[in-house]
PDB file of C-alpha atoms in Angstrom:
ATOM      1  CA  UNK A   1      35.150 -33.159 -63.363  1.00  0.00           C
ATOM      2  CA  UNK A   2      36.900 -36.385 -62.363  1.00  0.00           C
ATOM      3  CA  UNK A   3      39.466 -36.494 -60.140  1.00  0.00           C
ATOM      4  CA  UNK A   4      41.485 -37.835 -63.129  1.00  0.00           C
ATOM      5  CA  UNK A   5      40.829 -34.929 -65.251  1.00  0.00           C
ATOM      6  CA  UNK A   6      41.423 -32.638 -62.312  1.00  0.00           C
ATOM      7  CA  UNK A   7      44.972 -33.986 -61.698  1.00  0.00           C
ATOM      8  CA  UNK A   8      48.412 -33.831 -63.671  1.00  0.00           C
ATOM      9  CA  UNK A   9      51.889 -35.146 -64.412  1.00  0.00           C
ATOM     10  CA  UNK A  10      54.265 -37.948 -62.971  1.00  0.00           C
ATOM     11  CA  UNK A  11      52.997 -38.255 -59.330  1.00  0.00           C
ATOM     12  CA  UNK A  12      55.037 -37.137 -55.928  1.00  0.00           C
ATOM     13  CA  UNK A  13      53.310 -37.733 -53.579  1.00  0.00           C
ATOM     14  CA  UNK A  14      51.217 -35.377 -50.877  1.00  0.00           C
ATOM     15  CA  UNK A  15      53.731 -37.061 -47.882  1.00  0.00           C
ATOM     16  CA  UNK A  16      56.559 -36.319 -49.814  1.00  0.00           C
ATOM     17  CA  UNK A  17      56.159 -32.753 -50.345  1.00  0.00           C
ATOM     18  CA  UNK A  18      55.455 -31.745 -46.979  1.00  0.00           C
ATOM     19  CA  UNK A  19      58.089 -33.706 -45.527  1.00  0.00           C
ATOM     20  CA  UNK A  20      59.407 -30.489 -46.637  1.00  0.00           C
ATOM     21  CA  UNK A  21      58.456 -29.709 -42.987  1.00  0.00           C
ATOM     22  CA  UNK A  22      61.664 -30.308 -41.570  1.00  0.00           C
ATOM     23  CA  UNK A  23      63.237 -27.888 -42.940  1.00  0.00           C
ATOM     24  CA  UNK A  24      61.301 -25.158 -41.175  1.00  0.00           C
ATOM     25  CA  UNK A  25      62.296 -26.447 -37.312  1.00  0.00           C
ATOM     26  CA  UNK A  26      64.753 -23.901 -35.752  1.00  0.00           C
ATOM     27  CA  UNK A  27      68.378 -26.290 -36.119  1.00  0.00           C
ATOM     28  CA  UNK A  28      65.636 -28.982 -38.180  1.00  0.00           C
ATOM     29  CA  UNK A  29      68.689 -31.541 -39.837  1.00  0.00           C
ATOM     30  CA  UNK A  30      69.766 -30.631 -43.210  1.00  0.00           C
ATOM     31  CA  UNK A  31      67.764 -32.075 -45.949  1.00  0.00           C
ATOM     32  CA  UNK A  32      69.076 -33.584 -48.966  1.00  0.00           C
ATOM     33  CA  UNK A  33      67.023 -32.835 -52.454  1.00  0.00           C
ATOM     34  CA  UNK A  34      64.095 -36.199 -51.281  1.00  0.00           C
ATOM     35  CA  UNK A  35      62.758 -35.375 -47.877  1.00  0.00           C
ATOM     36  CA  UNK A  36      63.471 -39.059 -47.671  1.00  0.00           C
ATOM     37  CA  UNK A  37      66.352 -39.586 -47.115  1.00  0.00           C
ATOM     38  CA  UNK A  38      68.768 -39.473 -45.095  1.00  0.00           C
ATOM     39  CA  UNK A  39      71.871 -37.045 -43.951  1.00  0.00           C
ATOM     40  CA  UNK A  40      75.318 -38.934 -43.745  1.00  0.00           C
ATOM     41  CA  UNK A  41      76.812 -38.595 -40.835  1.00  0.00           C
ATOM     42  CA  UNK A  42      80.129 -35.808 -40.434  1.00  0.00           C
ATOM     43  CA  UNK A  43      78.683 -33.580 -43.754  1.00  0.00           C
ATOM     44  CA  UNK A  44      80.937 -30.368 -43.957  1.00  0.00           C
ATOM     45  CA  UNK A  45      79.627 -27.096 -43.147  1.00  0.00           C
ATOM     46  CA  UNK A  46      79.022 -26.267 -46.362  1.00  0.00           C
ATOM     47  CA  UNK A  47      78.242 -29.784 -47.975  1.00  0.00           C
ATOM     48  CA  UNK A  48      75.360 -28.767 -45.381  1.00  0.00           C
ATOM     49  CA  UNK A  49      74.561 -25.413 -47.031  1.00  0.00           C
ATOM     50  CA  UNK A  50      74.849 -27.008 -50.199  1.00  0.00           C
ATOM     51  CA  UNK A  51      72.136 -29.390 -48.888  1.00  0.00           C
ATOM     52  CA  UNK A  52      70.282 -26.841 -47.135  1.00  0.00           C
ATOM     53  CA  UNK A  53      70.245 -24.738 -50.631  1.00  0.00           C
ATOM     54  CA  UNK A  54      69.141 -27.792 -52.953  1.00  0.00           C
ATOM     55  CA  UNK A  55      66.315 -28.967 -50.640  1.00  0.00           C
ATOM     56  CA  UNK A  56      65.178 -25.111 -50.813  1.00  0.00           C
ATOM     57  CA  UNK A  57      64.764 -25.108 -54.129  1.00  0.00           C
ATOM     58  CA  UNK A  58      62.906 -27.983 -54.174  1.00  0.00           C
ATOM     59  CA  UNK A  59      60.449 -26.666 -52.479  1.00  0.00           C
ATOM     60  CA  UNK A  60      60.510 -24.049 -55.423  1.00  0.00           C
ATOM     61  CA  UNK A  61      59.959 -26.218 -58.072  1.00  0.00           C
ATOM     62  CA  UNK A  62      56.884 -28.108 -56.297  1.00  0.00           C
ATOM     63  CA  UNK A  63      55.907 -24.397 -56.106  1.00  0.00           C
ATOM     64  CA  UNK A  64      56.425 -23.868 -59.963  1.00  0.00           C
ATOM     65  CA  UNK A  65      54.922 -26.743 -60.705  1.00  0.00           C
ATOM     66  CA  UNK A  66      52.124 -25.522 -59.280  1.00  0.00           C
ATOM     67  CA  UNK A  67      51.671 -23.051 -60.610  1.00  0.00           C
ATOM     68  CA  UNK A  68      51.892 -23.531 -64.418  1.00  0.00           C
ATOM     69  CA  UNK A  69      50.433 -26.497 -63.992  1.00  0.00           C
ATOM     70  CA  UNK A  70      47.238 -24.079 -62.994  1.00  0.00           C
ATOM     71  CA  UNK A  71      48.071 -22.213 -65.563  1.00  0.00           C
ATOM     72  CA  UNK A  72      48.911 -24.183 -68.649  1.00  0.00           C
ATOM     73  CA  UNK A  73      44.615 -26.548 -67.297  1.00  0.00           C
ATOM     74  CA  UNK A  74      43.990 -23.546 -68.123  1.00  0.00           C
ATOM     75  CA  UNK A  75      45.472 -21.878 -71.585  1.00  0.00           C
ATOM     76  CA  UNK A  76      45.805 -24.928 -73.133  1.00  0.00           C
ATOM     77  CA  UNK A  77      44.150 -28.093 -70.954  1.00  0.00           C
ATOM     78  CA  UNK A  78      41.420 -29.374 -70.615  1.00  0.00           C
ATOM     79  CA  UNK A  79      40.078 -25.880 -68.572  1.00  0.00           C
ATOM     80  CA  UNK A  80      40.552 -23.535 -71.504  1.00  0.00           C
ATOM     81  CA  UNK A  81      36.739 -24.153 -72.240  1.00  0.00           C
ATOM     82  CA  UNK A  82      36.082 -22.880 -69.525  1.00  0.00           C
ATOM     83  CA  UNK A  83      37.391 -19.065 -70.007  1.00  0.00           C
ATOM     84  CA  UNK A  84      35.781 -16.680 -71.929  1.00  0.00           C
ATOM     85  CA  UNK A  85      37.536 -13.243 -71.955  1.00  0.00           C
ATOM     86  CA  UNK A  86      40.745 -12.468 -74.353  1.00  0.00           C
ATOM     87  CA  UNK A  87      41.833 -10.074 -71.778  1.00  0.00           C
ATOM     88  CA  UNK A  88      42.064 -13.186 -68.613  1.00  0.00           C
ATOM     89  CA  UNK A  89      42.962 -15.976 -71.475  1.00  0.00           C
ATOM     90  CA  UNK A  90      46.293 -14.406 -72.807  1.00  0.00           C
ATOM     91  CA  UNK A  91      46.742 -13.874 -69.074  1.00  0.00           C
ATOM     92  CA  UNK A  92      46.217 -17.449 -68.794  1.00  0.00           C
ATOM     93  CA  UNK A  93      48.597 -17.894 -71.986  1.00  0.00           C
ATOM     94  CA  UNK A  94      51.257 -15.428 -70.390  1.00  0.00           C
ATOM     95  CA  UNK A  95      51.320 -16.895 -66.946  1.00  0.00           C
ATOM     96  CA  UNK A  96      51.379 -20.261 -68.315  1.00  0.00           C
ATOM     97  CA  UNK A  97      54.532 -19.605 -70.026  1.00  0.00           C
ATOM     98  CA  UNK A  98      56.984 -16.972 -67.320  1.00  0.00           C
ATOM     99  CA  UNK A  99      55.785 -20.755 -65.118  1.00  0.00           C
ATOM    100  CA  UNK A 100      57.406 -22.375 -67.174  1.00  0.00           C
ATOM    101  CA  UNK A 101      59.985 -20.578 -67.408  1.00  0.00           C
ATOM    102  CA  UNK A 102      60.699 -20.826 -63.683  1.00  0.00           C
ATOM    103  CA  UNK A 103      60.540 -24.421 -63.458  1.00  0.00           C
ATOM    104  CA  UNK A 104      62.657 -25.486 -66.008  1.00  0.00           C
ATOM    105  CA  UNK A 105      65.163 -22.703 -64.369  1.00  0.00           C
ATOM    106  CA  UNK A 106      64.827 -24.288 -61.109  1.00  0.00           C
ATOM    107  CA  UNK A 107      65.731 -28.270 -62.548  1.00  0.00           C
ATOM    108  CA  UNK A 108      68.620 -26.528 -64.732  1.00  0.00           C
ATOM    109  CA  UNK A 109      69.981 -24.836 -61.303  1.00  0.00           C
ATOM    110  CA  UNK A 110      69.728 -27.570 -58.713  1.00  0.00           C
ATOM    111  CA  UNK A 111      70.969 -29.652 -61.471  1.00  0.00           C
ATOM    112  CA  UNK A 112      74.361 -27.729 -61.809  1.00  0.00           C
ATOM    113  CA  UNK A 113      74.367 -28.457 -58.483  1.00  0.00           C
ATOM    114  CA  UNK A 114      74.853 -31.607 -58.010  1.00  0.00           C
ATOM    115  CA  UNK A 115      70.876 -31.812 -57.370  1.00  0.00           C
ATOM    116  CA  UNK A 116      67.791 -34.181 -58.367  1.00  0.00           C
ATOM    117  CA  UNK A 117      65.207 -32.282 -59.383  1.00  0.00           C
ATOM    118  CA  UNK A 118      61.776 -33.761 -57.517  1.00  0.00           C
ATOM    119  CA  UNK A 119      59.402 -35.007 -60.591  1.00  0.00           C
ATOM    120  CA  UNK A 120      56.773 -33.362 -61.249  1.00  0.00           C
ATOM    121  CA  UNK A 121      53.664 -34.233 -58.776  1.00  0.00           C
ATOM    122  CA  UNK A 122      50.103 -34.720 -58.940  1.00  0.00           C
ATOM    123  CA  UNK A 123      47.555 -32.137 -58.735  1.00  0.00           C
ATOM    124  CA  UNK A 124      43.940 -32.611 -56.784  1.00  0.00           C
ATOM    125  CA  UNK A 125      42.168 -28.859 -57.089  1.00  0.00           C
ATOM    126  CA  UNK A 126      39.060 -30.170 -56.110  1.00  0.00           C
ATOM    127  CA  UNK A 127      39.330 -29.157 -52.247  1.00  0.00           C
ATOM    128  CA  UNK A 128      39.116 -25.574 -54.329  1.00  0.00           C
ATOM    129  CA  UNK A 129      36.429 -25.522 -57.774  1.00  0.00           C
ATOM    130  CA  UNK A 130      34.595 -28.351 -56.831  1.00  0.00           C
ATOM    131  CA  UNK A 131      33.622 -30.070 -60.306  1.00  0.00           C
ATOM    132  CA  UNK A 132      35.089 -27.472 -61.931  1.00  0.00           C
ATOM    133  CA  UNK A 133      31.167 -26.705 -63.358  1.00  0.00           C
ATOM    134  CA  UNK A 134      31.731 -22.998 -62.302  1.00  0.00           C
ATOM    135  CA  UNK A 135      34.660 -22.004 -63.673  1.00  0.00           C
ATOM    136  CA  UNK A 136      34.769 -18.513 -65.007  1.00  0.00           C
ATOM    137  CA  UNK A 137      36.828 -15.839 -66.029  1.00  0.00           C
ATOM    138  CA  UNK A 138      36.089 -14.438 -62.751  1.00  0.00           C
ATOM    139  CA  UNK A 139      36.888 -17.581 -60.684  1.00  0.00           C
ATOM    140  CA  UNK A 140      40.224 -18.149 -62.339  1.00  0.00           C
ATOM    141  CA  UNK A 141      40.792 -14.164 -61.733  1.00  0.00           C
ATOM    142  CA  UNK A 142      40.477 -15.343 -58.209  1.00  0.00           C
ATOM    143  CA  UNK A 143      42.596 -18.072 -57.730  1.00  0.00           C
ATOM    144  CA  UNK A 144      45.254 -16.866 -59.734  1.00  0.00           C
ATOM    145  CA  UNK A 145      45.124 -13.667 -57.280  1.00  0.00           C
ATOM    146  CA  UNK A 146      45.552 -16.687 -54.828  1.00  0.00           C
ATOM    147  CA  UNK A 147      48.254 -18.235 -56.007  1.00  0.00           C
ATOM    148  CA  UNK A 148      50.845 -15.506 -56.742  1.00  0.00           C
ATOM    149  CA  UNK A 149      50.232 -13.990 -53.281  1.00  0.00           C
ATOM    150  CA  UNK A 150      51.466 -17.434 -51.547  1.00  0.00           C
ATOM    151  CA  UNK A 151      54.484 -17.722 -54.039  1.00  0.00           C
ATOM    152  CA  UNK A 152      56.094 -13.886 -53.493  1.00  0.00           C
ATOM    153  CA  UNK A 153      55.880 -14.639 -49.523  1.00  0.00           C
ATOM    154  CA  UNK A 154      57.075 -17.948 -50.064  1.00  0.00           C
ATOM    155  CA  UNK A 155      59.979 -17.083 -51.328  1.00  0.00           C
ATOM    156  CA  UNK A 156      60.471 -14.294 -49.293  1.00  0.00           C
ATOM    157  CA  UNK A 157      60.394 -16.134 -46.805  1.00  0.00           C
ATOM    158  CA  UNK A 158      63.138 -18.350 -47.740  1.00  0.00           C
ATOM    159  CA  UNK A 159      65.320 -15.872 -48.928  1.00  0.00           C
ATOM    160  CA  UNK A 160      67.827 -15.651 -45.779  1.00  0.00           C
ATOM    161  CA  UNK A 161      68.699 -19.343 -45.764  1.00  0.00           C
ATOM    162  CA  UNK A 162      69.682 -19.581 -48.970  1.00  0.00           C
ATOM    163  CA  UNK A 163      73.405 -19.448 -48.678  1.00  0.00           C
ATOM    164  CA  UNK A 164      74.490 -19.348 -52.397  1.00  0.00           C
ATOM    165  CA  UNK A 165      74.895 -15.293 -53.255  1.00  0.00           C
ATOM    166  CA  UNK A 166      73.832 -16.866 -56.743  1.00  0.00           C
ATOM    167  CA  UNK A 167      71.142 -18.677 -55.447  1.00  0.00           C
ATOM    168  CA  UNK A 168      69.526 -15.536 -53.544  1.00  0.00           C
ATOM    169  CA  UNK A 169      70.028 -13.413 -55.967  1.00  0.00           C
ATOM    170  CA  UNK A 170      68.063 -16.094 -58.784  1.00  0.00           C
ATOM    171  CA  UNK A 171      65.327 -16.166 -56.448  1.00  0.00           C
ATOM    172  CA  UNK A 172      64.500 -12.591 -56.281  1.00  0.00           C
ATOM    173  CA  UNK A 173      64.672 -12.452 -59.704  1.00  0.00           C
ATOM    174  CA  UNK A 174      62.173 -15.391 -59.471  1.00  0.00           C
ATOM    175  CA  UNK A 175      60.088 -12.786 -57.192  1.00  0.00           C
ATOM    176  CA  UNK A 176      60.063  -9.792 -58.441  1.00  0.00           C
ATOM    177  CA  UNK A 177      57.933 -11.643 -61.101  1.00  0.00           C
ATOM    178  CA  UNK A 178      56.211 -13.659 -59.027  1.00  0.00           C
ATOM    179  CA  UNK A 179      54.896 -10.081 -57.544  1.00  0.00           C
ATOM    180  CA  UNK A 180      54.431  -8.484 -61.013  1.00  0.00           C
ATOM    181  CA  UNK A 181      52.402 -11.173 -61.303  1.00  0.00           C
ATOM    182  CA  UNK A 182      49.646 -10.433 -58.878  1.00  0.00           C
ATOM    183  CA  UNK A 183      49.557  -6.378 -59.660  1.00  0.00           C
ATOM    184  CA  UNK A 184      48.506  -6.911 -62.717  1.00  0.00           C
ATOM    185  CA  UNK A 185      45.635  -9.927 -61.723  1.00  0.00           C
ATOM    186  CA  UNK A 186      44.354  -7.153 -59.711  1.00  0.00           C
ATOM    187  CA  UNK A 187      44.829  -4.762 -62.238  1.00  0.00           C
ATOM    188  CA  UNK A 188      42.058  -6.327 -64.584  1.00  0.00           C
ATOM    189  CA  UNK A 189      40.025  -7.593 -61.819  1.00  0.00           C
ATOM    190  CA  UNK A 190      39.479  -4.061 -60.232  1.00  0.00           C
ATOM    191  CA  UNK A 191      39.057  -3.128 -64.384  1.00  0.00           C
ATOM    192  CA  UNK A 192      36.208  -5.753 -64.156  1.00  0.00           C
ATOM    193  CA  UNK A 193      34.724  -4.576 -61.460  1.00  0.00           C
ATOM    194  CA  UNK A 194      35.000  -8.276 -59.541  1.00  0.00           C
ATOM    195  CA  UNK A 195      38.115  -6.619 -57.214  1.00  0.00           C
ATOM    196  CA  UNK A 196      35.728  -4.836 -54.456  1.00  0.00           C
ATOM    197  CA  UNK A 197      38.130  -3.245 -52.681  1.00  0.00           C
ATOM    198  CA  UNK A 198      41.351  -2.319 -54.017  1.00  0.00           C
ATOM    199  CA  UNK A 199      42.079   0.850 -51.919  1.00  0.00           C
ATOM    200  CA  UNK A 200      42.754  -1.715 -48.912  1.00  0.00           C
ATOM    201  CA  UNK A 201      46.516  -1.928 -48.101  1.00  0.00           C
ATOM    202  CA  UNK A 202      48.249  -5.258 -46.586  1.00  0.00           C
ATOM    203  CA  UNK A 203      50.926  -7.197 -46.332  1.00  0.00           C
ATOM    204  CA  UNK A 204      49.893 -10.418 -45.896  1.00  0.00           C
ATOM    205  CA  UNK A 205      47.871 -11.016 -48.973  1.00  0.00           C
ATOM    206  CA  UNK A 206      45.593 -12.969 -49.871  1.00  0.00           C
ATOM    207  CA  UNK A 207      45.616 -13.524 -45.804  1.00  0.00           C
ATOM    208  CA  UNK A 208      42.281 -11.747 -44.576  1.00  0.00           C
ATOM    209  CA  UNK A 209      42.295  -9.073 -42.077  1.00  0.00           C
ATOM    210  CA  UNK A 210      39.800 -10.306 -40.318  1.00  0.00           C
ATOM    211  CA  UNK A 211      42.143 -13.221 -40.041  1.00  0.00           C
ATOM    212  CA  UNK A 212      46.039 -12.470 -40.721  1.00  0.00           C
ATOM    213  CA  UNK A 213      46.841 -15.626 -39.722  1.00  0.00           C
ATOM    214  CA  UNK A 214      44.926 -18.556 -41.168  1.00  0.00           C
ATOM    215  CA  UNK A 215      46.427 -21.329 -43.755  1.00  0.00           C
ATOM    216  CA  UNK A 216      43.000 -22.133 -44.548  1.00  0.00           C
ATOM    217  CA  UNK A 217      41.700 -20.230 -47.750  1.00  0.00           C
ATOM    218  CA  UNK A 218      37.656 -20.463 -46.713  1.00  0.00           C
ATOM    219  CA  UNK A 219      39.235 -17.037 -45.012  1.00  0.00           C
ATOM    220  CA  UNK A 220      40.938 -15.492 -47.547  1.00  0.00           C
ATOM    221  CA  UNK A 221      40.143 -12.272 -48.565  1.00  0.00           C
ATOM    222  CA  UNK A 222      40.965 -11.354 -52.739  1.00  0.00           C
ATOM    223  CA  UNK A 223      40.411  -7.781 -53.565  1.00  0.00           C
ATOM    224  CA  UNK A 224      43.342  -5.660 -52.179  1.00  0.00           C
ATOM    225  CA  UNK A 225      44.814  -2.765 -54.004  1.00  0.00           C
ATOM    226  CA  UNK A 226      46.500  -3.947 -57.229  1.00  0.00           C
ATOM    227  CA  UNK A 227      49.297  -1.066 -57.194  1.00  0.00           C
ATOM    228  CA  UNK A 228      51.553  -2.082 -54.389  1.00  0.00           C
ATOM    229  CA  UNK A 229      50.936  -2.125 -50.905  1.00  0.00           C
ATOM    230  CA  UNK A 230      52.077  -2.873 -47.207  1.00  0.00           C
ATOM    231  CA  UNK A 231      55.820  -4.316 -47.576  1.00  0.00           C
ATOM    232  CA  UNK A 232      55.618  -8.030 -47.608  1.00  0.00           C
ATOM    233  CA  UNK A 233      55.506 -10.088 -44.868  1.00  0.00           C
ATOM    234  CA  UNK A 234      57.508 -13.761 -45.520  1.00  0.00           C
ATOM    235  CA  UNK A 235      55.412 -17.481 -45.051  1.00  0.00           C
ATOM    236  CA  UNK A 236      57.486 -19.937 -43.618  1.00  0.00           C
ATOM    237  CA  UNK A 237      57.420 -23.467 -44.671  1.00  0.00           C
ATOM    238  CA  UNK A 238      54.652 -24.361 -42.376  1.00  0.00           C
ATOM    239  CA  UNK A 239      52.354 -21.787 -43.658  1.00  0.00           C
ATOM    240  CA  UNK A 240      52.646 -22.559 -47.423  1.00  0.00           C
ATOM    241  CA  UNK A 241      52.555 -25.885 -47.548  1.00  0.00           C
ATOM    242  CA  UNK A 242      49.339 -25.837 -45.120  1.00  0.00           C
ATOM    243  CA  UNK A 243      47.557 -23.859 -47.798  1.00  0.00           C
ATOM    244  CA  UNK A 244      49.163 -25.541 -50.510  1.00  0.00           C
ATOM    245  CA  UNK A 245      49.745 -29.011 -48.994  1.00  0.00           C
ATOM    246  CA  UNK A 246      46.077 -30.090 -50.199  1.00  0.00           C
ATOM    247  CA  UNK A 247      46.082 -29.337 -53.697  1.00  0.00           C
ATOM    248  CA  UNK A 248      49.306 -32.446 -53.676  1.00  0.00           C
ATOM    249  CA  UNK A 249      47.512 -35.483 -54.716  1.00  0.00           C
TER     250      UNK A 249
END
């Protein structure tokens, strides 16, 4: 599988996406929708808050682009033939539809607020799947149960930074769906005998107990309880981008 075959969408550079990390620092400048734009002087507090909200929404949009693209590839794209279990195929279909809906909802919200949604990025999954020859149902589910907790905790990490109460409610609704995805995937992995420690309680899935602060996927542990575990711990932008940044071209 070539790099062209494992990338999709219109170009948004990793550098641009990683630019959102500037929002993570205390007292960071409140940027507009594109992290490369300079903040104009003399902004009112309300204008600054609106810009921060838009930047957070575009950050979330990029994460949803990633999840939507991943599931689409296994549902109807070039990786469809890698799945053989009808239950897993149905999961890929349902998750692809739900993540696409999240993308559309975020884009519509950004436009409604007067912003410009980031375009669809290109993705390169080779750091996770190599040349793609080893992909199967089990690998798909393990990758899915890595993406979903990251998305859940990323939303949680930005919830307190949103200034618009309506946006907070919308973000909480998406967070709840992502959390449900985690449980559903883990239930299926448990049924298939692939979840090796289904009683492990954790607040930091998919990070491991041995290296709970590591953002390297090589240190992650996909085995944990499918039922609600400990209270989710948020991921900062810096932590989230360290995990998923290498997947953006």
